[in-house]
PDB file of N, CA and C in Angstrom:
ATOM      1  N   MET A   1      11.916   5.305  33.588  1.00 48.00           N
ATOM      2  CA  MET A   1      11.994   4.050  32.893  1.00 48.00           C
ATOM      3  C   MET A   1      11.520   4.243  31.455  1.00 48.00           C
ATOM      4  N   THR A   2      12.267   3.702  30.501  1.00 49.00           N
ATOM      5  CA  THR A   2      11.917   3.776  29.092  1.00 49.00           C
ATOM      6  C   THR A   2      11.156   2.526  28.698  1.00 49.00           C
ATOM      7  N   VAL A   3      10.032   2.749  28.060  1.00 42.00           N
ATOM      8  CA  VAL A   3       9.233   1.627  27.578  1.00 42.00           C
ATOM      9  C   VAL A   3       9.542   1.458  26.100  1.00 42.00           C
ATOM     10  N   LEU A   4      10.023   0.289  25.732  1.00 44.00           N
ATOM     11  CA  LEU A   4      10.332   0.009  24.340  1.00 44.00           C
ATOM     12  C   LEU A   4       9.120  -0.613  23.668  1.00 44.00           C
ATOM     13  N   GLU A   5       8.816  -0.109  22.506  1.00 47.00           N
ATOM     14  CA  GLU A   5       7.697  -0.645  21.744  1.00 47.00           C
ATOM     15  C   GLU A   5       8.163  -1.893  21.002  1.00 47.00           C
ATOM     16  N   HIS A   6       7.376  -2.917  21.054  1.00 44.00           N
ATOM     17  CA  HIS A   6       7.689  -4.152  20.329  1.00 44.00           C
ATOM     18  C   HIS A   6       7.598  -3.869  18.837  1.00 44.00           C
ATOM     19  N   PRO A   7       8.571  -4.337  18.020  1.00 47.00           N
ATOM     20  CA  PRO A   7       8.537  -4.067  16.576  1.00 47.00           C
ATOM     21  C   PRO A   7       7.236  -4.494  15.913  1.00 47.00           C
ATOM     22  N   ARG A   8       6.635  -5.548  16.406  1.00 45.00           N
ATOM     23  CA  ARG A   8       5.381  -6.027  15.824  1.00 45.00           C
ATOM     24  C   ARG A   8       4.241  -5.032  16.049  1.00 45.00           C
ATOM     25  N   ALA A   9       4.322  -4.241  17.124  1.00 45.00           N
ATOM     26  CA  ALA A   9       3.279  -3.253  17.391  1.00 45.00           C
ATOM     27  C   ALA A   9       3.232  -2.209  16.280  1.00 45.00           C
ATOM     28  N   ARG A  10       4.400  -1.814  15.771  1.00 50.00           N
ATOM     29  CA  ARG A  10       4.422  -0.840  14.677  1.00 50.00           C
ATOM     30  C   ARG A  10       3.819  -1.445  13.416  1.00 50.00           C
ATOM     31  N   ALA A  11       4.131  -2.697  13.149  1.00 52.00           N
ATOM     32  CA  ALA A  11       3.578  -3.347  11.964  1.00 52.00           C
ATOM     33  C   ALA A  11       2.068  -3.459  12.071  1.00 52.00           C
ATOM     34  N   ASN A  12       1.564  -3.599  13.302  1.00 79.00           N
ATOM     35  CA  ASN A  12       0.118  -3.704  13.481  1.00 79.00           C
ATOM     36  C   ASN A  12      -0.610  -2.461  13.026  1.00 79.00           C
ATOM     37  N   ASP A  13       0.023  -1.267  13.140  1.00 92.00           N
ATOM     38  CA  ASP A  13      -0.670  -0.064  12.675  1.00 92.00           C
ATOM     39  C   ASP A  13      -0.828  -0.103  11.161  1.00 92.00           C
ATOM     40  N   LEU A  14       0.117  -0.709  10.461  1.00 94.00           N
ATOM     41  CA  LEU A  14      -0.006  -0.879   9.011  1.00 94.00           C
ATOM     42  C   LEU A  14      -1.153  -1.842   8.705  1.00 94.00           C
ATOM     43  N   GLU A  15      -1.186  -2.968   9.379  1.00 93.00           N
ATOM     44  CA  GLU A  15      -2.256  -3.951   9.163  1.00 93.00           C
ATOM     45  C   GLU A  15      -3.619  -3.371   9.519  1.00 93.00           C
ATOM     46  N   LYS A  16      -3.683  -2.638  10.623  1.00 95.00           N
ATOM     47  CA  LYS A  16      -4.943  -2.038  11.056  1.00 95.00           C
ATOM     48  C   LYS A  16      -5.446  -1.030  10.019  1.00 95.00           C
ATOM     49  N   ALA A  17      -4.533  -0.190   9.525  1.00 96.00           N
ATOM     50  CA  ALA A  17      -4.914   0.806   8.518  1.00 96.00           C
ATOM     51  C   ALA A  17      -5.374   0.126   7.236  1.00 96.00           C
ATOM     52  N   MET A  18      -4.693  -0.949   6.848  1.00 97.00           N
ATOM     53  CA  MET A  18      -5.110  -1.682   5.648  1.00 97.00           C
ATOM     54  C   MET A  18      -6.528  -2.231   5.817  1.00 97.00           C
ATOM     55  N   GLY A  19      -6.808  -2.784   6.981  1.00 96.00           N
ATOM     56  CA  GLY A  19      -8.145  -3.304   7.254  1.00 96.00           C
ATOM     57  C   GLY A  19      -9.206  -2.220   7.199  1.00 96.00           C
ATOM     58  N   GLN A  20      -8.909  -1.065   7.769  1.00 96.00           N
ATOM     59  CA  GLN A  20      -9.859   0.054   7.750  1.00 96.00           C
ATOM     60  C   GLN A  20     -10.084   0.549   6.326  1.00 96.00           C
ATOM     61  N   PHE A  21      -9.008   0.639   5.564  1.00 97.00           N
ATOM     62  CA  PHE A  21      -9.096   1.082   4.169  1.00 97.00           C
ATOM     63  C   PHE A  21      -9.970   0.127   3.356  1.00 97.00           C
ATOM     64  N   LEU A  22      -9.714  -1.175   3.488  1.00 97.00           N
ATOM     65  CA  LEU A  22     -10.499  -2.158   2.743  1.00 97.00           C
ATOM     66  C   LEU A  22     -11.966  -2.152   3.164  1.00 97.00           C
ATOM     67  N   ALA A  23     -12.231  -1.953   4.451  1.00 96.00           N
ATOM     68  CA  ALA A  23     -13.614  -1.867   4.928  1.00 96.00           C
ATOM     69  C   ALA A  23     -14.310  -0.652   4.325  1.00 96.00           C
ATOM     70  N   GLU A  24     -13.587   0.451   4.225  1.00 96.00           N
ATOM     71  CA  GLU A  24     -14.171   1.650   3.638  1.00 96.00           C
ATOM     72  C   GLU A  24     -14.475   1.439   2.147  1.00 96.00           C
ATOM     73  N   LEU A  25     -13.573   0.747   1.451  1.00 96.00           N
ATOM     74  CA  LEU A  25     -13.829   0.440   0.042  1.00 96.00           C
ATOM     75  C   LEU A  25     -15.073  -0.421  -0.107  1.00 96.00           C
ATOM     76  N   GLU A  26     -15.203  -1.389   0.795  1.00 94.00           N
ATOM     77  CA  GLU A  26     -16.365  -2.278   0.753  1.00 94.00           C
ATOM     78  C   GLU A  26     -17.649  -1.490   0.989  1.00 94.00           C
ATOM     79  N   HIS A  27     -17.627  -0.574   1.952  1.00 94.00           N
ATOM     80  CA  HIS A  27     -18.815   0.246   2.238  1.00 94.00           C
ATOM     81  C   HIS A  27     -19.126   1.205   1.091  1.00 94.00           C
ATOM     82  N   ALA A  28     -18.100   1.530   0.295  1.00 94.00           N
ATOM     83  CA  ALA A  28     -18.297   2.407  -0.857  1.00 94.00           C
ATOM     84  C   ALA A  28     -18.754   1.615  -2.085  1.00 94.00           C
ATOM     85  N   ASN A  29     -19.073   0.330  -1.866  1.00 91.00           N
ATOM     86  CA  ASN A  29     -19.566  -0.546  -2.932  1.00 91.00           C
ATOM     87  C   ASN A  29     -18.602  -0.710  -4.105  1.00 91.00           C
ATOM     88  N   ARG A  30     -17.316  -0.779  -3.797  1.00 93.00           N
ATOM     89  CA  ARG A  30     -16.342  -1.102  -4.837  1.00 93.00           C
ATOM     90  C   ARG A  30     -16.577  -2.529  -5.285  1.00 93.00           C
ATOM     91  N   SER A  31     -16.182  -2.828  -6.493  1.00 93.00           N
ATOM     92  CA  SER A  31     -16.443  -4.166  -7.028  1.00 93.00           C
ATOM     93  C   SER A  31     -15.691  -5.224  -6.229  1.00 93.00           C
ATOM     94  N   SER A  32     -16.243  -6.421  -6.230  1.00 93.00           N
ATOM     95  CA  SER A  32     -15.595  -7.519  -5.507  1.00 93.00           C
ATOM     96  C   SER A  32     -14.229  -7.826  -6.108  1.00 93.00           C
ATOM     97  N   HIS A  33     -14.072  -7.609  -7.406  1.00 95.00           N
ATOM     98  CA  HIS A  33     -12.777  -7.837  -8.059  1.00 95.00           C
ATOM     99  C   HIS A  33     -11.739  -6.839  -7.557  1.00 95.00           C
ATOM    100  N   THR A  34     -12.136  -5.578  -7.435  1.00 93.00           N
ATOM    101  CA  THR A  34     -11.226  -4.556  -6.918  1.00 93.00           C
ATOM    102  C   THR A  34     -10.842  -4.878  -5.482  1.00 93.00           C
ATOM    103  N   LEU A  35     -11.823  -5.213  -4.670  1.00 95.00           N
ATOM    104  CA  LEU A  35     -11.538  -5.541  -3.267  1.00 95.00           C
ATOM    105  C   LEU A  35     -10.595  -6.726  -3.148  1.00 95.00           C
ATOM    106  N   ARG A  36     -10.833  -7.753  -3.913  1.00 96.00           N
ATOM    107  CA  ARG A  36      -9.987  -8.952  -3.856  1.00 96.00           C
ATOM    108  C   ARG A  36      -8.556  -8.614  -4.292  1.00 96.00           C
ATOM    109  N   ALA A  37      -8.421  -7.868  -5.393  1.00 96.00           N
ATOM    110  CA  ALA A  37      -7.093  -7.514  -5.901  1.00 96.00           C
ATOM    111  C   ALA A  37      -6.357  -6.603  -4.918  1.00 96.00           C
ATOM    112  N   TYR A  38      -7.039  -5.572  -4.401  1.00 97.00           N
ATOM    113  CA  TYR A  38      -6.400  -4.656  -3.457  1.00 97.00           C
ATOM    114  C   TYR A  38      -6.007  -5.385  -2.178  1.00 97.00           C
ATOM    115  N   ARG A  39      -6.882  -6.250  -1.683  1.00 97.00           N
ATOM    116  CA  ARG A  39      -6.565  -7.008  -0.464  1.00 97.00           C
ATOM    117  C   ARG A  39      -5.306  -7.841  -0.675  1.00 97.00           C
ATOM    118  N   ALA A  40      -5.246  -8.554  -1.787  1.00 97.00           N
ATOM    119  CA  ALA A  40      -4.079  -9.391  -2.078  1.00 97.00           C
ATOM    120  C   ALA A  40      -2.820  -8.538  -2.234  1.00 97.00           C
ATOM    121  N   ASP A  41      -2.926  -7.443  -2.963  1.00 97.00           N
ATOM    122  CA  ASP A  41      -1.759  -6.587  -3.189  1.00 97.00           C
ATOM    123  C   ASP A  41      -1.265  -5.968  -1.882  1.00 97.00           C
ATOM    124  N   LEU A  42      -2.177  -5.531  -1.031  1.00 97.00           N
ATOM    125  CA  LEU A  42      -1.781  -4.928   0.242  1.00 97.00           C
ATOM    126  C   LEU A  42      -1.195  -5.971   1.191  1.00 97.00           C
ATOM    127  N   GLU A  43      -1.751  -7.176   1.186  1.00 96.00           N
ATOM    128  CA  GLU A  43      -1.204  -8.237   2.039  1.00 96.00           C
ATOM    129  C   GLU A  43       0.225  -8.583   1.629  1.00 96.00           C
ATOM    130  N   ILE A  44       0.477  -8.638   0.339  1.00 97.00           N
ATOM    131  CA  ILE A  44       1.830  -8.934  -0.144  1.00 97.00           C
ATOM    132  C   ILE A  44       2.787  -7.824   0.278  1.00 97.00           C
ATOM    133  N   PHE A  45       2.351  -6.576   0.133  1.00 97.00           N
ATOM    134  CA  PHE A  45       3.210  -5.476   0.575  1.00 97.00           C
ATOM    135  C   PHE A  45       3.447  -5.554   2.081  1.00 97.00           C
ATOM    136  N   GLY A  46       2.411  -5.884   2.845  1.00 95.00           N
ATOM    137  CA  GLY A  46       2.542  -6.001   4.300  1.00 95.00           C
ATOM    138  C   GLY A  46       3.526  -7.076   4.713  1.00 95.00           C
ATOM    139  N   ARG A  47       3.607  -8.147   3.934  1.00 95.00           N
ATOM    140  CA  ARG A  47       4.606  -9.192   4.229  1.00 95.00           C
ATOM    141  C   ARG A  47       6.012  -8.709   3.881  1.00 95.00           C
ATOM    142  N   TYR A  48       6.108  -7.867   2.853  1.00 96.00           N
ATOM    143  CA  TYR A  48       7.404  -7.313   2.466  1.00 96.00           C
ATOM    144  C   TYR A  48       7.885  -6.287   3.492  1.00 96.00           C
ATOM    145  N   HIS A  49       6.992  -5.393   3.872  1.00 95.00           N
ATOM    146  CA  HIS A  49       7.340  -4.282   4.779  1.00 95.00           C
ATOM    147  C   HIS A  49       6.752  -4.575   6.156  1.00 95.00           C
ATOM    148  N   ARG A  50       7.572  -5.073   7.033  1.00 91.00           N
ATOM    149  CA  ARG A  50       7.103  -5.494   8.359  1.00 91.00           C
ATOM    150  C   ARG A  50       7.270  -4.411   9.418  1.00 91.00           C
ATOM    151  N   SER A  51       7.459  -3.184   8.975  1.00 91.00           N
ATOM    152  CA  SER A  51       7.573  -2.074   9.918  1.00 91.00           C
ATOM    153  C   SER A  51       6.280  -1.276   9.910  1.00 91.00           C
ATOM    154  N   GLY A  52       6.274  -0.194  10.631  1.00 91.00           N
ATOM    155  CA  GLY A  52       5.059   0.590  10.790  1.00 91.00           C
ATOM    156  C   GLY A  52       4.687   1.416   9.574  1.00 91.00           C
ATOM    157  N   LEU A  53       3.498   1.918   9.607  1.00 94.00           N
ATOM    158  CA  LEU A  53       2.939   2.713   8.521  1.00 94.00           C
ATOM    159  C   LEU A  53       3.776   3.955   8.246  1.00 94.00           C
ATOM    160  N   GLU A  54       4.185   4.657   9.289  1.00 92.00           N
ATOM    161  CA  GLU A  54       4.931   5.906   9.121  1.00 92.00           C
ATOM    162  C   GLU A  54       6.305   5.671   8.484  1.00 92.00           C
ATOM    163  N   SER A  55       6.797   4.433   8.517  1.00 95.00           N
ATOM    164  CA  SER A  55       8.115   4.157   7.929  1.00 95.00           C
ATOM    165  C   SER A  55       8.037   3.790   6.450  1.00 95.00           C
ATOM    166  N   VAL A  56       6.842   3.798   5.869  1.00 96.00           N
ATOM    167  CA  VAL A  56       6.715   3.571   4.423  1.00 96.00           C
ATOM    168  C   VAL A  56       7.188   4.850   3.736  1.00 96.00           C
ATOM    169  N   SER A  57       8.288   4.736   3.024  1.00 97.00           N
ATOM    170  CA  SER A  57       8.901   5.899   2.373  1.00 97.00           C
ATOM    171  C   SER A  57       8.996   5.653   0.865  1.00 97.00           C
ATOM    172  N   PRO A  58       9.314   6.691   0.106  1.00 97.00           N
ATOM    173  CA  PRO A  58       9.522   6.468  -1.325  1.00 97.00           C
ATOM    174  C   PRO A  58      10.604   5.416  -1.598  1.00 97.00           C
ATOM    175  N   GLU A  59      11.647   5.397  -0.786  1.00 97.00           N
ATOM    176  CA  GLU A  59      12.718   4.412  -0.974  1.00 97.00           C
ATOM    177  C   GLU A  59      12.205   2.992  -0.734  1.00 97.00           C
ATOM    178  N   VAL A  60      11.412   2.816   0.318  1.00 97.00           N
ATOM    179  CA  VAL A  60      10.829   1.499   0.606  1.00 97.00           C
ATOM    180  C   VAL A  60       9.962   1.064  -0.566  1.00 97.00           C
ATOM    181  N   LEU A  61       9.158   1.966  -1.085  1.00 98.00           N
ATOM    182  CA  LEU A  61       8.276   1.641  -2.204  1.00 98.00           C
ATOM    183  C   LEU A  61       9.073   1.297  -3.465  1.00 98.00           C
ATOM    184  N   ARG A  62      10.117   2.073  -3.751  1.00 97.00           N
ATOM    185  CA  ARG A  62      10.938   1.779  -4.934  1.00 97.00           C
ATOM    186  C   ARG A  62      11.584   0.405  -4.829  1.00 97.00           C
ATOM    187  N   ARG A  63      12.103   0.066  -3.640  1.00 97.00           N
ATOM    188  CA  ARG A  63      12.712  -1.256  -3.449  1.00 97.00           C
ATOM    189  C   ARG A  63      11.654  -2.357  -3.632  1.00 97.00           C
ATOM    190  N   TYR A  64      10.472  -2.132  -3.071  1.00 97.00           N
ATOM    191  CA  TYR A  64       9.400  -3.117  -3.208  1.00 97.00           C
ATOM    192  C   TYR A  64       9.014  -3.277  -4.683  1.00 97.00           C
ATOM    193  N   PHE A  65       8.810  -2.171  -5.383  1.00 97.00           N
ATOM    194  CA  PHE A  65       8.408  -2.253  -6.784  1.00 97.00           C
ATOM    195  C   PHE A  65       9.491  -2.914  -7.632  1.00 97.00           C
ATOM    196  N   ALA A  66      10.747  -2.768  -7.260  1.00 96.00           N
ATOM    197  CA  ALA A  66      11.835  -3.437  -7.987  1.00 96.00           C
ATOM    198  C   ALA A  66      11.707  -4.954  -7.889  1.00 96.00           C
ATOM    199  N   THR A  67      11.122  -5.446  -6.790  1.00 96.00           N
ATOM    200  CA  THR A  67      10.948  -6.899  -6.651  1.00 96.00           C
ATOM    201  C   THR A  67       9.857  -7.421  -7.576  1.00 96.00           C
ATOM    202  N   LEU A  68       9.085  -6.544  -8.167  1.00 96.00           N
ATOM    203  CA  LEU A  68       7.969  -6.937  -9.037  1.00 96.00           C
ATOM    204  C   LEU A  68       8.335  -6.878 -10.510  1.00 96.00           C
ATOM    205  N   SER A  69       9.613  -6.695 -10.819  1.00 92.00           N
ATOM    206  CA  SER A  69      10.035  -6.453 -12.204  1.00 92.00           C
ATOM    207  C   SER A  69       9.694  -7.599 -13.154  1.00 92.00           C
ATOM    208  N   GLY A  70       9.521  -8.808 -12.658  1.00 94.00           N
ATOM    209  CA  GLY A  70       9.192  -9.940 -13.519  1.00 94.00           C
ATOM    210  C   GLY A  70       7.724 -10.018 -13.906  1.00 94.00           C
ATOM    211  N   LEU A  71       6.906  -9.156 -13.324  1.00 95.00           N
ATOM    212  CA  LEU A  71       5.461  -9.172 -13.611  1.00 95.00           C
ATOM    213  C   LEU A  71       5.158  -8.319 -14.835  1.00 95.00           C
ATOM    214  N   THR A  72       3.993  -8.530 -15.413  1.00 94.00           N
ATOM    215  CA  THR A  72       3.606  -7.728 -16.576  1.00 94.00           C
ATOM    216  C   THR A  72       3.396  -6.271 -16.151  1.00 94.00           C
ATOM    217  N   PRO A  73       3.543  -5.342 -17.098  1.00 94.00           N
ATOM    218  CA  PRO A  73       3.310  -3.935 -16.758  1.00 94.00           C
ATOM    219  C   PRO A  73       1.916  -3.682 -16.168  1.00 94.00           C
ATOM    220  N   ALA A  74       0.911  -4.371 -16.678  1.00 93.00           N
ATOM    221  CA  ALA A  74      -0.455  -4.170 -16.164  1.00 93.00           C
ATOM    222  C   ALA A  74      -0.560  -4.616 -14.709  1.00 93.00           C
ATOM    223  N   THR A  75       0.068  -5.727 -14.367  1.00 95.00           N
ATOM    224  CA  THR A  75       0.027  -6.212 -12.986  1.00 95.00           C
ATOM    225  C   THR A  75       0.799  -5.272 -12.066  1.00 95.00           C
ATOM    226  N   ARG A  76       1.956  -4.817 -12.514  1.00 96.00           N
ATOM    227  CA  ARG A  76       2.730  -3.869 -11.702  1.00 96.00           C
ATOM    228  C   ARG A  76       1.944  -2.574 -11.506  1.00 96.00           C
ATOM    229  N   ALA A  77       1.275  -2.111 -12.557  1.00 96.00           N
ATOM    230  CA  ALA A  77       0.477  -0.880 -12.456  1.00 96.00           C
ATOM    231  C   ALA A  77      -0.662  -1.058 -11.454  1.00 96.00           C
ATOM    232  N   ARG A  78      -1.304  -2.230 -11.454  1.00 96.00           N
ATOM    233  CA  ARG A  78      -2.393  -2.466 -10.503  1.00 96.00           C
ATOM    234  C   ARG A  78      -1.875  -2.472  -9.077  1.00 96.00           C
ATOM    235  N   LYS A  79      -0.737  -3.121  -8.846  1.00 97.00           N
ATOM    236  CA  LYS A  79      -0.159  -3.158  -7.502  1.00 97.00           C
ATOM    237  C   LYS A  79       0.214  -1.751  -7.048  1.00 97.00           C
ATOM    238  N   GLN A  80       0.746  -0.945  -7.960  1.00 97.00           N
ATOM    239  CA  GLN A  80       1.056   0.439  -7.614  1.00 97.00           C
ATOM    240  C   GLN A  80      -0.218   1.231  -7.339  1.00 97.00           C
ATOM    241  N   ALA A  81      -1.256   0.979  -8.113  1.00 96.00           N
ATOM    242  CA  ALA A  81      -2.532   1.681  -7.906  1.00 96.00           C
ATOM    243  C   ALA A  81      -3.121   1.341  -6.544  1.00 96.00           C
ATOM    244  N   ALA A  82      -3.036   0.075  -6.155  1.00 97.00           N
ATOM    245  CA  ALA A  82      -3.557  -0.332  -4.843  1.00 97.00           C
ATOM    246  C   ALA A  82      -2.821   0.403  -3.729  1.00 97.00           C
ATOM    247  N   LEU A  83      -1.494   0.444  -3.810  1.00 98.00           N
ATOM    248  CA  LEU A  83      -0.720   1.135  -2.774  1.00 98.00           C
ATOM    249  C   LEU A  83      -0.946   2.642  -2.829  1.00 98.00           C
ATOM    250  N   ALA A  84      -1.046   3.201  -4.030  1.00 97.00           N
ATOM    251  CA  ALA A  84      -1.295   4.640  -4.148  1.00 97.00           C
ATOM    252  C   ALA A  84      -2.640   5.011  -3.531  1.00 97.00           C
ATOM    253  N   SER A  85      -3.642   4.207  -3.795  1.00 97.00           N
ATOM    254  CA  SER A  85      -4.966   4.461  -3.235  1.00 97.00           C
ATOM    255  C   SER A  85      -4.932   4.353  -1.707  1.00 97.00           C
ATOM    256  N   PHE A  86      -4.298   3.297  -1.213  1.00 98.00           N
ATOM    257  CA  PHE A  86      -4.195   3.092   0.232  1.00 98.00           C
ATOM    258  C   PHE A  86      -3.417   4.218   0.902  1.00 98.00           C
ATOM    259  N   LEU A  87      -2.255   4.558   0.368  1.00 98.00           N
ATOM    260  CA  LEU A  87      -1.433   5.591   1.009  1.00 98.00           C
ATOM    261  C   LEU A  87      -2.071   6.971   0.900  1.00 98.00           C
ATOM    262  N   GLY A  88      -2.765   7.232  -0.207  1.00 97.00           N
ATOM    263  CA  GLY A  88      -3.511   8.488  -0.321  1.00 97.00           C
ATOM    264  C   GLY A  88      -4.610   8.567   0.732  1.00 97.00           C
ATOM    265  N   TRP A  89      -5.294   7.448   0.950  1.00 97.00           N
ATOM    266  CA  TRP A  89      -6.330   7.374   1.989  1.00 97.00           C
ATOM    267  C   TRP A  89      -5.712   7.617   3.368  1.00 97.00           C
ATOM    268  N   CYS A  90      -4.563   6.996   3.623  1.00 97.00           N
ATOM    269  CA  CYS A  90      -3.877   7.191   4.912  1.00 97.00           C
ATOM    270  C   CYS A  90      -3.520   8.656   5.119  1.00 97.00           C
ATOM    271  N   TYR A  91      -3.034   9.308   4.078  1.00 96.00           N
ATOM    272  CA  TYR A  91      -2.660  10.722   4.175  1.00 96.00           C
ATOM    273  C   TYR A  91      -3.898  11.593   4.435  1.00 96.00           C
ATOM    274  N   ARG A  92      -4.961  11.340   3.678  1.00 96.00           N
ATOM    275  CA  ARG A  92      -6.191  12.129   3.864  1.00 96.00           C
ATOM    276  C   ARG A  92      -6.800  11.938   5.247  1.00 96.00           C
ATOM    277  N   ASN A  93      -6.558  10.775   5.858  1.00 96.00           N
ATOM    278  CA  ASN A  93      -7.085  10.481   7.193  1.00 96.00           C
ATOM    279  C   ASN A  93      -6.068  10.744   8.304  1.00 96.00           C
ATOM    280  N   ASP A  94      -5.014  11.479   7.976  1.00 94.00           N
ATOM    281  CA  ASP A  94      -3.982  11.896   8.941  1.00 94.00           C
ATOM    282  C   ASP A  94      -3.295  10.730   9.648  1.00 94.00           C
ATOM    283  N   LEU A  95      -3.157   9.606   8.943  1.00 95.00           N
ATOM    284  CA  LEU A  95      -2.435   8.471   9.509  1.00 95.00           C
ATOM    285  C   LEU A  95      -0.944   8.553   9.189  1.00 95.00           C
ATOM    286  N   ILE A  96      -0.610   9.281   8.126  1.00 95.00           N
ATOM    287  CA  ILE A  96       0.782   9.531   7.757  1.00 95.00           C
ATOM    288  C   ILE A  96       0.930  11.020   7.457  1.00 95.00           C
ATOM    289  N   SER A  97       2.147  11.533   7.617  1.00 94.00           N
ATOM    290  CA  SER A  97       2.366  12.977   7.462  1.00 94.00           C
ATOM    291  C   SER A  97       2.546  13.406   6.012  1.00 94.00           C
ATOM    292  N   SER A  98       2.873  12.476   5.124  1.00 95.00           N
ATOM    293  CA  SER A  98       2.980  12.783   3.698  1.00 95.00           C
ATOM    294  C   SER A  98       2.694  11.510   2.913  1.00 95.00           C
ATOM    295  N   ASP A  99       2.387  11.681   1.633  1.00 96.00           N
ATOM    296  CA  ASP A  99       2.087  10.535   0.779  1.00 96.00           C
ATOM    297  C   ASP A  99       3.348  10.137   0.021  1.00 96.00           C
ATOM    298  N   PRO A 100       3.978   9.023   0.395  1.00 97.00           N
ATOM    299  CA  PRO A 100       5.235   8.643  -0.253  1.00 97.00           C
ATOM    300  C   PRO A 100       5.084   8.276  -1.730  1.00 97.00           C
ATOM    301  N   MET A 101       3.896   7.889  -2.165  1.00 96.00           N
ATOM    302  CA  MET A 101       3.696   7.546  -3.579  1.00 96.00           C
ATOM    303  C   MET A 101       3.828   8.768  -4.475  1.00 96.00           C
ATOM    304  N   ALA A 102       3.659   9.959  -3.917  1.00 94.00           N
ATOM    305  CA  ALA A 102       3.773  11.184  -4.707  1.00 94.00           C
ATOM    306  C   ALA A 102       5.185  11.358  -5.262  1.00 94.00           C
ATOM    307  N   LYS A 103       6.158  10.667  -4.665  1.00 96.00           N
ATOM    308  CA  LYS A 103       7.551  10.797  -5.094  1.00 96.00           C
ATOM    309  C   LYS A 103       8.071   9.549  -5.805  1.00 96.00           C
ATOM    310  N   VAL A 104       7.160   8.685  -6.222  1.00 96.00           N
ATOM    311  CA  VAL A 104       7.549   7.434  -6.874  1.00 96.00           C
ATOM    312  C   VAL A 104       7.051   7.437  -8.315  1.00 96.00           C
ATOM    313  N   GLU A 105       7.945   7.117  -9.232  1.00 92.00           N
ATOM    314  CA  GLU A 105       7.578   6.990 -10.645  1.00 92.00           C
ATOM    315  C   GLU A 105       6.665   5.777 -10.808  1.00 92.00           C
ATOM    316  N   ARG A 106       5.580   5.950 -11.515  1.00 92.00           N
ATOM    317  CA  ARG A 106       4.598   4.877 -11.703  1.00 92.00           C
ATOM    318  C   ARG A 106       4.757   4.245 -13.080  1.00 92.00           C
ATOM    319  N   VAL A 107       4.313   2.998 -13.202  1.00 88.00           N
ATOM    320  CA  VAL A 107       4.297   2.301 -14.483  1.00 88.00           C
ATOM    321  C   VAL A 107       3.310   3.026 -15.393  1.00 88.00           C
ATOM    322  N   ARG A 108       3.737   3.272 -16.599  1.00 85.00           N
ATOM    323  CA  ARG A 108       2.856   3.902 -17.585  1.00 85.00           C
ATOM    324  C   ARG A 108       2.461   2.852 -18.614  1.00 85.00           C
ATOM    325  N   LEU A 109       1.167   2.627 -18.724  1.00 83.00           N
ATOM    326  CA  LEU A 109       0.671   1.654 -19.699  1.00 83.00           C
ATOM    327  C   LEU A 109       0.369   2.353 -21.012  1.00 83.00           C
ATOM    328  N   GLN A 110       0.628   1.648 -22.098  1.00 77.00           N
ATOM    329  CA  GLN A 110       0.300   2.180 -23.426  1.00 77.00           C
ATOM    330  C   GLN A 110      -1.228   2.142 -23.580  1.00 77.00           C
ATOM    331  N   PRO A 111      -1.805   3.212 -24.088  1.00 77.00           N
ATOM    332  CA  PRO A 111      -3.252   3.188 -24.310  1.00 77.00           C
ATOM    333  C   PRO A 111      -3.610   2.161 -25.387  1.00 77.00           C
ATOM    334  N   PRO A 112      -4.786   1.551 -25.259  1.00 73.00           N
ATOM    335  CA  PRO A 112      -5.219   0.579 -26.272  1.00 73.00           C
ATOM    336  C   PRO A 112      -5.340   1.261 -27.629  1.00 73.00           C
ATOM    337  N   GLN A 113      -5.024   0.511 -28.680  1.00 71.00           N
ATOM    338  CA  GLN A 113      -5.081   1.117 -30.031  1.00 71.00           C
ATOM    339  C   GLN A 113      -6.155   0.505 -30.858  1.00 71.00           C
TER     340      GLN A 113
END
């Protein structure tokens, strides 16, 4: 007999990993502003990508980032930083087999003058 996994079960591993990541940031005494911004950015991504953690690919990320084109470069860069930090953490903790952000072009901000 084949047991089929409910699609929501895969999404739960993404939500669970996000919760663990945010808890670790909190224990590392990250600023409340960083925690609030990362939590919001990750929740928005989680609503966009309702599949499991392992299915987050460079293509999924590029499509998601394309939906943010109306935002300022600084806001897009922060959202990318939140996902890059989260996915890097997932990779270092063996939750994913590779870091998909490594293959995604990031927003480049002009240095202050």
